[in-house]
Coordinates of N, CA and C in Angstrom, one line a residue:
M1 N 0.5 1.2 -1.4 CA -0.3 1.2 -0.2 C 0.6 1.5 1.1
A2 N 1.7 1.1 0.9 CA 2.5 1.1 2.1 C 2.8 2.3 2.4
W3 N 2.8 3.1 1.7 CA 3.0 4.7 2.0 C 1.7 5.3 2.3
A4 N 0.5 4.9 2.2 CA -0.7 5.3 2.7 C -0.9 4.6 4.0
L5 N -0.4 3.6 4.2 CA -0.7 2.9 5.6 C 0.2 3.6 6.5
A6 N 1.5 4.3 6.2 CA 2.5 4.8 7.0 C 1.8 6.4 7.2
E7 N 1.0 6.6 6.6 CA 0.1 8.0 6.6 C -1.0 7.7 7.6
A8 N -1.4 6.4 7.6 CA -2.8 6.3 8.7 C -2.2 5.9 9.9
L9 N -0.8 5.4 10.0 CA 0.0 4.9 11.5 C 0.1 6.4 12.2
A10 N 0.9 7.5 11.3 CA 1.1 8.8 12.1 C -0.5 9.1 12.1
A11 N -1.3 9.1 11.3 CA -2.7 9.7 11.9 C -3.1 9.0 13.4
A12 N -3.0 7.9 13.5 CA -3.3 7.5 14.7 C -2.4 8.0 15.8
A13 N -1.2 8.1 15.7 CA -0.6 8.5 16.6 C -0.7 9.9 16.9
R14 N -1.7 11.0 16.2 CA -1.9 11.8 16.6 C -3.4 12.0 17.0
G15 N -4.0 10.9 17.2 CA -5.1 11.0 17.7 C -6.3 10.9 16.7
E16 N -6.1 10.7 15.1 CA -7.0 10.9 14.2 C -7.5 9.3 13.9
V17 N -8.3 9.2 13.4 CA -9.0 7.7 13.1 C -7.9 7.4 11.4
P18 N -7.0 6.5 12.1 CA -6.1 5.8 11.1 C -6.4 5.7 9.7
V19 N -6.5 6.8 8.7 CA -6.7 6.4 7.5 C -5.6 7.3 6.5
G20 N -4.9 6.9 5.7 CA -4.1 7.4 4.8 C -4.2 7.4 3.5
A21 N -3.7 8.2 2.6 CA -3.7 8.4 1.1 C -2.7 8.6 0.5
V22 N -2.5 8.5 -0.6 CA -1.5 8.6 -1.6 C -2.0 9.0 -2.7
V23 N -1.3 10.1 -3.7 CA -1.8 10.4 -4.7 C -0.6 9.7 -5.7
L24 N -0.4 9.1 -6.8 CA 0.7 8.7 -7.7 C 0.3 9.5 -9.0
A25 N 1.3 10.3 -9.6 CA 1.1 10.4 -11.1 C 1.2 9.4 -12.2
P26 N 0.9 10.0 -13.2 CA 0.6 8.9 -14.3 C 2.1 8.0 -14.3
D27 N 3.0 8.7 -14.1 CA 4.4 8.1 -14.1 C 4.7 7.3 -12.8
G28 N 3.8 7.1 -12.0 CA 4.1 6.6 -10.5 C 4.8 7.3 -9.5
T29 N 5.1 8.4 -9.6 CA 5.6 9.3 -8.6 C 4.8 9.8 -7.7
V30 N 5.1 10.1 -6.3 CA 4.1 10.4 -5.3 C 4.0 12.0 -5.5
L31 N 2.5 12.6 -5.7 CA 2.2 13.5 -5.7 C 2.1 14.2 -4.4
A32 N 1.3 13.3 -3.4 CA 1.1 14.2 -2.2 C 0.3 12.8 -1.3
R33 N 0.8 12.9 -0.2 CA 0.6 11.8 0.8 C -0.2 12.8 2.0
A34 N -1.2 12.2 2.5 CA -1.8 12.7 3.6 C -2.2 11.6 4.7
G35 N -2.6 12.0 5.8 CA -3.5 11.4 6.8 C -4.5 11.9 7.3
N36 N -5.5 11.6 8.0 CA -6.7 12.3 8.5 C -6.4 13.4 9.5
Q37 N -7.3 14.2 9.5 CA -6.7 15.7 10.4 C -8.0 16.1 10.5
V38 N -9.0 15.6 10.8 CA -10.2 16.0 11.1 C -10.0 16.5 12.7
E39 N -9.5 15.9 13.6 CA -9.5 16.7 14.9 C -8.2 17.7 15.1
R40 N -7.3 17.6 14.4 CA -6.4 18.4 14.2 C -7.0 19.8 13.5
C41 N -7.6 19.8 12.6 CA -8.2 21.0 11.9 C -9.7 21.5 12.3
H42 N -10.3 20.7 13.1 CA -11.6 20.8 13.6 C -12.4 21.1 12.3
D43 N -12.1 20.0 11.5 CA -12.8 20.2 10.2 C -13.2 18.6 9.6
A44 N -14.8 18.6 9.7 CA -15.2 17.3 9.3 C -15.1 16.7 7.8
S45 N -14.3 17.6 7.2 CA -14.2 17.2 5.8 C -12.4 17.2 5.6
A46 N -11.9 17.1 6.5 CA -10.3 17.0 6.7 C -10.1 15.5 6.7
H47 N -10.7 14.7 5.5 CA -10.4 13.3 5.1 C -8.9 13.1 4.4
A48 N -8.4 12.1 4.8 CA -6.9 11.8 4.1 C -7.1 12.0 2.8
E49 N -8.3 11.5 2.2 CA -8.2 11.6 0.6 C -8.4 13.0 0.0
L50 N -9.4 13.7 0.9 CA -9.6 14.9 0.5 C -8.0 15.8 0.5
L51 N -7.5 15.6 1.5 CA -6.0 16.6 1.9 C -5.1 16.0 0.7
A52 N -5.1 14.8 0.7 CA -4.1 14.5 -0.5 C -4.6 14.9 -1.9
L53 N -5.8 14.7 -2.4 CA -6.3 15.2 -3.8 C -6.0 16.6 -4.1
R54 N -6.4 17.6 -3.0 CA -6.2 18.7 -3.0 C -4.7 19.1 -3.1
A55 N -3.7 18.5 -2.1 CA -2.5 18.9 -2.3 C -2.0 18.6 -3.6
A56 N -1.9 17.1 -4.3 CA -1.8 16.8 -5.6 C -2.0 17.7 -6.6
A57 N -3.5 18.3 -6.7 CA -3.8 19.1 -7.8 C -3.1 20.7 -7.5
S58 N -3.0 21.1 -6.3 CA -2.0 22.1 -6.0 C -0.8 22.1 -6.7
Q59 N -0.2 20.9 -6.6 CA 1.0 20.7 -7.2 C 1.4 20.8 -8.4
L60 N 0.3 20.2 -8.9 CA 0.3 20.0 -10.3 C -0.3 21.6 -11.2
G61 N -1.1 22.4 -10.5 CA -1.3 23.5 -10.7 C -2.7 23.1 -11.9
A62 N -3.6 22.2 -11.3 CA -4.7 22.0 -11.8 C -5.7 21.3 -11.1
P63 N -6.9 21.7 -11.4 CA -7.9 21.4 -10.8 C -8.7 19.8 -10.8
R64 N -8.1 19.3 -11.6 CA -8.4 17.9 -11.9 C -7.0 16.9 -12.1
L65 N -6.9 15.7 -11.8 CA -5.9 14.7 -11.8 C -6.2 13.6 -12.8
P66 N -6.3 14.0 -14.0 CA -6.7 12.5 -14.9 C -5.6 11.9 -15.1
G67 N -5.2 10.6 -15.1 CA -4.1 9.6 -15.1 C -3.4 9.6 -13.9
C68 N -4.0 10.2 -12.5 CA -3.7 9.9 -11.6 C -4.2 8.9 -10.6
D69 N -3.5 7.8 -9.9 CA -4.3 7.1 -9.2 C -4.2 7.5 -7.7
L70 N -5.2 7.1 -6.8 CA -5.4 7.5 -5.4 C -5.3 6.1 -4.7
Y71 N -4.1 5.9 -3.6 CA -4.7 4.8 -2.7 C -4.6 5.3 -1.5
V72 N -5.7 4.6 -1.0 CA -6.1 4.8 0.3 C -6.5 3.6 1.5
T73 N -6.3 3.6 2.6 CA -6.3 2.7 3.3 C -7.9 2.0 4.0
L74 N -8.9 2.8 3.5 CA -10.0 2.6 3.9 C -11.0 2.8 2.6
E75 N -11.9 2.2 2.5 CA -13.1 2.3 1.4 C -13.5 4.0 1.7
P76 N -13.3 4.9 0.7 CA -13.6 6.2 0.8 C -15.5 6.1 1.1
C77 N -15.4 7.3 1.8 CA -17.1 7.4 2.3 C -17.6 8.2 1.2
P78 N -18.9 8.5 1.1 CA -19.7 9.0 0.2 C -19.0 10.7 -0.2
M79 N -18.3 11.3 0.7 CA -17.9 12.4 0.5 C -16.8 12.5 -0.5
C80 N -15.9 11.5 -0.1 CA -14.9 11.3 -0.9 C -15.0 10.5 -1.9
A81 N -15.7 9.8 -2.1 CA -15.9 9.2 -3.4 C -16.5 10.1 -4.3
Q82 N -17.2 11.0 -3.9 CA -17.8 12.2 -5.0 C -16.4 13.2 -5.5
A83 N -15.9 13.4 -4.5 CA -14.5 14.1 -4.6 C -13.5 13.3 -5.9
I84 N -13.5 12.1 -5.5 CA -12.8 11.4 -6.6 C -13.0 11.3 -7.9
S85 N -14.5 11.5 -7.7 CA -15.0 11.6 -9.4 C -14.9 12.6 -9.7
F86 N -14.9 14.0 -9.0 CA -14.5 15.3 -9.8 C -13.3 15.4 -9.9
F87 N -12.4 15.1 -9.3 CA -10.8 15.2 -9.8 C -10.3 14.2 -10.8
R88 N -11.6 13.3 -11.3 CA -11.4 12.5 -12.4 C -10.0 11.8 -12.2
I89 N -10.1 11.0 -11.1 CA -9.2 9.9 -10.7 C -9.1 9.0 -11.6
R90 N -8.0 8.3 -12.0 CA -7.8 7.3 -13.0 C -8.3 5.7 -12.2
R91 N -7.6 5.7 -11.2 CA -7.7 4.7 -10.5 C -7.9 4.7 -9.0
L92 N -8.7 4.0 -8.2 CA -9.0 4.1 -6.8 C -8.6 2.7 -6.4
V93 N -7.5 2.8 -5.4 CA -6.9 1.6 -4.7 C -7.2 1.5 -3.2
F94 N -8.0 0.7 -2.5 CA -8.3 0.9 -1.3 C -8.1 -0.3 -0.7
G95 N -7.7 -0.3 0.8 CA -7.4 -1.4 1.5 C -8.6 -2.0 2.3
A96 N -8.8 -1.6 3.1 CA -10.3 -2.2 4.1 C -11.4 -1.8 3.6
Y97 N -12.4 -2.8 3.8 CA -13.9 -2.2 3.2 C -14.6 -1.9 4.3
D98 N -15.4 -0.8 4.0 CA -16.3 0.0 5.1 C -17.5 -0.3 4.9
P99 N -18.1 -1.5 5.6 CA -19.9 -1.9 5.3 C -20.7 -0.6 5.9
K100 N -20.4 0.2 7.1 CA -20.9 1.3 7.6 C -20.9 2.5 6.8
G101 N -19.7 2.8 6.5 CA -19.5 4.4 6.1 C -19.2 4.5 4.6
G102 N -18.7 3.2 3.9 CA -18.2 3.3 2.6 C -19.2 3.7 1.8
G103 N -18.6 4.3 0.7 CA -19.6 5.1 -0.3 C -19.1 4.5 -1.7
V104 N -18.2 3.4 -2.0 CA -17.8 3.0 -3.0 C -18.5 1.3 -3.7
E105 N -18.1 0.6 -2.4 CA -18.7 -0.8 -2.8 C -19.9 -0.9 -1.7
H106 N -19.8 0.2 -0.5 CA -21.2 -0.1 0.5 C -22.0 1.2 0.2
G107 N -23.2 1.2 1.2 CA -23.7 2.6 1.2 C -24.5 3.2 -0.1
A108 N -23.8 4.3 -0.3 CA -24.1 5.3 -1.4 C -23.8 4.5 -2.8
R109 N -22.8 3.9 -2.8 CA -22.1 3.2 -4.2 C -22.2 4.8 -5.1
I110 N -21.6 5.4 -4.9 CA -21.5 6.7 -5.5 C -21.0 6.5 -7.1
F111 N -20.0 5.8 -7.4 CA -19.8 5.8 -8.7 C -20.9 4.7 -9.4
A112 N -21.7 4.0 -8.8 CA -22.8 3.2 -9.5 C -24.0 4.4 -9.9
A113 N -24.2 5.4 -9.4 CA -25.2 6.4 -9.5 C -25.1 7.0 -10.9
S114 N -26.4 7.1 -11.3 CA -26.5 7.7 -12.7 C -26.1 9.1 -12.7
S115 N -26.1 9.7 -11.9 CA -25.6 11.0 -11.6 C -24.0 11.2 -11.7
C116 N -23.2 10.1 -11.1 CA -21.8 10.1 -11.6 C -21.1 10.4 -12.8
Q117 N -20.5 11.3 -13.3 CA -20.1 11.7 -14.4 C -18.5 11.1 -14.6
H118 N -18.1 10.4 -13.7 CA -16.5 10.2 -13.9 C -16.7 8.7 -12.9
H119 N -16.1 7.6 -13.4 CA -16.1 6.4 -12.8 C -14.6 6.0 -12.8
P120 N -14.0 5.7 -11.8 CA -12.4 5.7 -11.8 C -12.6 4.1 -11.9
E121 N -11.2 3.3 -12.2 CA -11.2 1.9 -12.1 C -11.3 1.7 -10.5
I122 N -11.6 0.8 -9.9 CA -11.7 0.6 -8.5 C -10.8 -1.0 -8.2
V123 N -9.9 -0.8 -7.4 CA -9.6 -1.9 -6.5 C -9.6 -1.8 -5.4
G124 N -10.2 -3.0 -4.6 CA -10.5 -3.0 -3.2 C -9.8 -4.1 -2.6
G125 N -9.6 -3.9 -1.3 CA -9.1 -5.1 -0.5 C -7.3 -5.2 -0.7
V126 N -6.7 -4.1 -1.2 CA -5.3 -4.3 -1.1 C -4.9 -4.0 0.4
Q127 N -3.9 -5.1 0.6 CA -3.4 -4.9 2.0 C -4.6 -5.0 3.2
E128 N -5.8 -5.4 2.7 CA -6.9 -5.3 3.7 C -6.7 -5.6 5.0
A129 N -5.9 -6.8 5.3 CA -5.6 -7.1 6.6 C -5.0 -6.1 7.4
E130 N -3.9 -5.5 7.1 CA -3.0 -4.5 7.7 C -3.7 -3.4 8.0
C131 N -4.6 -2.7 6.9 CA -5.3 -1.6 6.8 C -6.5 -1.8 8.3
A132 N -7.2 -3.0 8.1 CA -8.4 -3.0 8.9 C -7.8 -3.3 10.4
A133 N -6.7 -3.8 10.6 CA -6.0 -3.9 11.6 C -5.5 -2.5 12.2
A134 N -5.2 -1.7 11.7 CA -4.7 -0.6 12.3 C -6.2 0.3 12.5
L135 N -7.2 0.0 12.3 CA -8.4 0.7 12.5 C -8.9 0.0 13.8
R136 N -8.7 -1.3 13.9 CA -9.3 -2.0 15.1 C -8.3 -1.8 16.3
R137 N -7.1 -1.8 16.2 CA -6.3 -1.3 17.2 C -6.4 0.0 17.9
F138 N -6.8 0.8 16.6 CA -7.1 2.5 17.3 C -8.4 2.5 17.8
F139 N -9.5 1.8 17.3 CA -10.9 1.8 18.0 C -10.8 1.2 19.5
A140 N -10.0 0.0 19.6 CA -9.8 -0.8 20.8 C -9.3 0.0 21.9
S141 N -8.0 0.9 21.6 CA -7.4 1.8 22.5 C -8.4 2.8 23.1
L142 N -9.4 3.3 22.1 CA -10.6 4.2 22.8 C -11.2 3.8 23.6
R143 N -11.6 2.3 23.4 CA -12.8 1.7 24.4 C -11.6 1.4 25.8
G144 N -10.6 1.4 25.7 CA -9.8 1.1 26.7 C -9.5 -0.2 26.8

């Protein structure tokens, strides 16, 4: 989670919402790291999770990532949760919960839907305080 948090802080420094993600291979090596790039790329789908998943799949030369784990600083939104299912991630580990926009433990609860074909193991609340603090600082700075 420390690597994901570092990506989130780097995203904040670029003016992005501070969310970071890391994909680990089955042996624990880092396949990809990313922070949000929505503003930089002018792309509403440039969430840290999607960027990291795409990069990891590209590195492995495979459309799916079975056996891989995704660490992300914020509960994934419904779009990212569905992508996590499509990529066949083994374990999702996230930091802060997102009662408004989350799609895992809140909102759409993508993995609980009968239409969801792959359900990763889910571990929420890892380094929650640090991840949530980064988000609070970022949004407080926007409000002045």
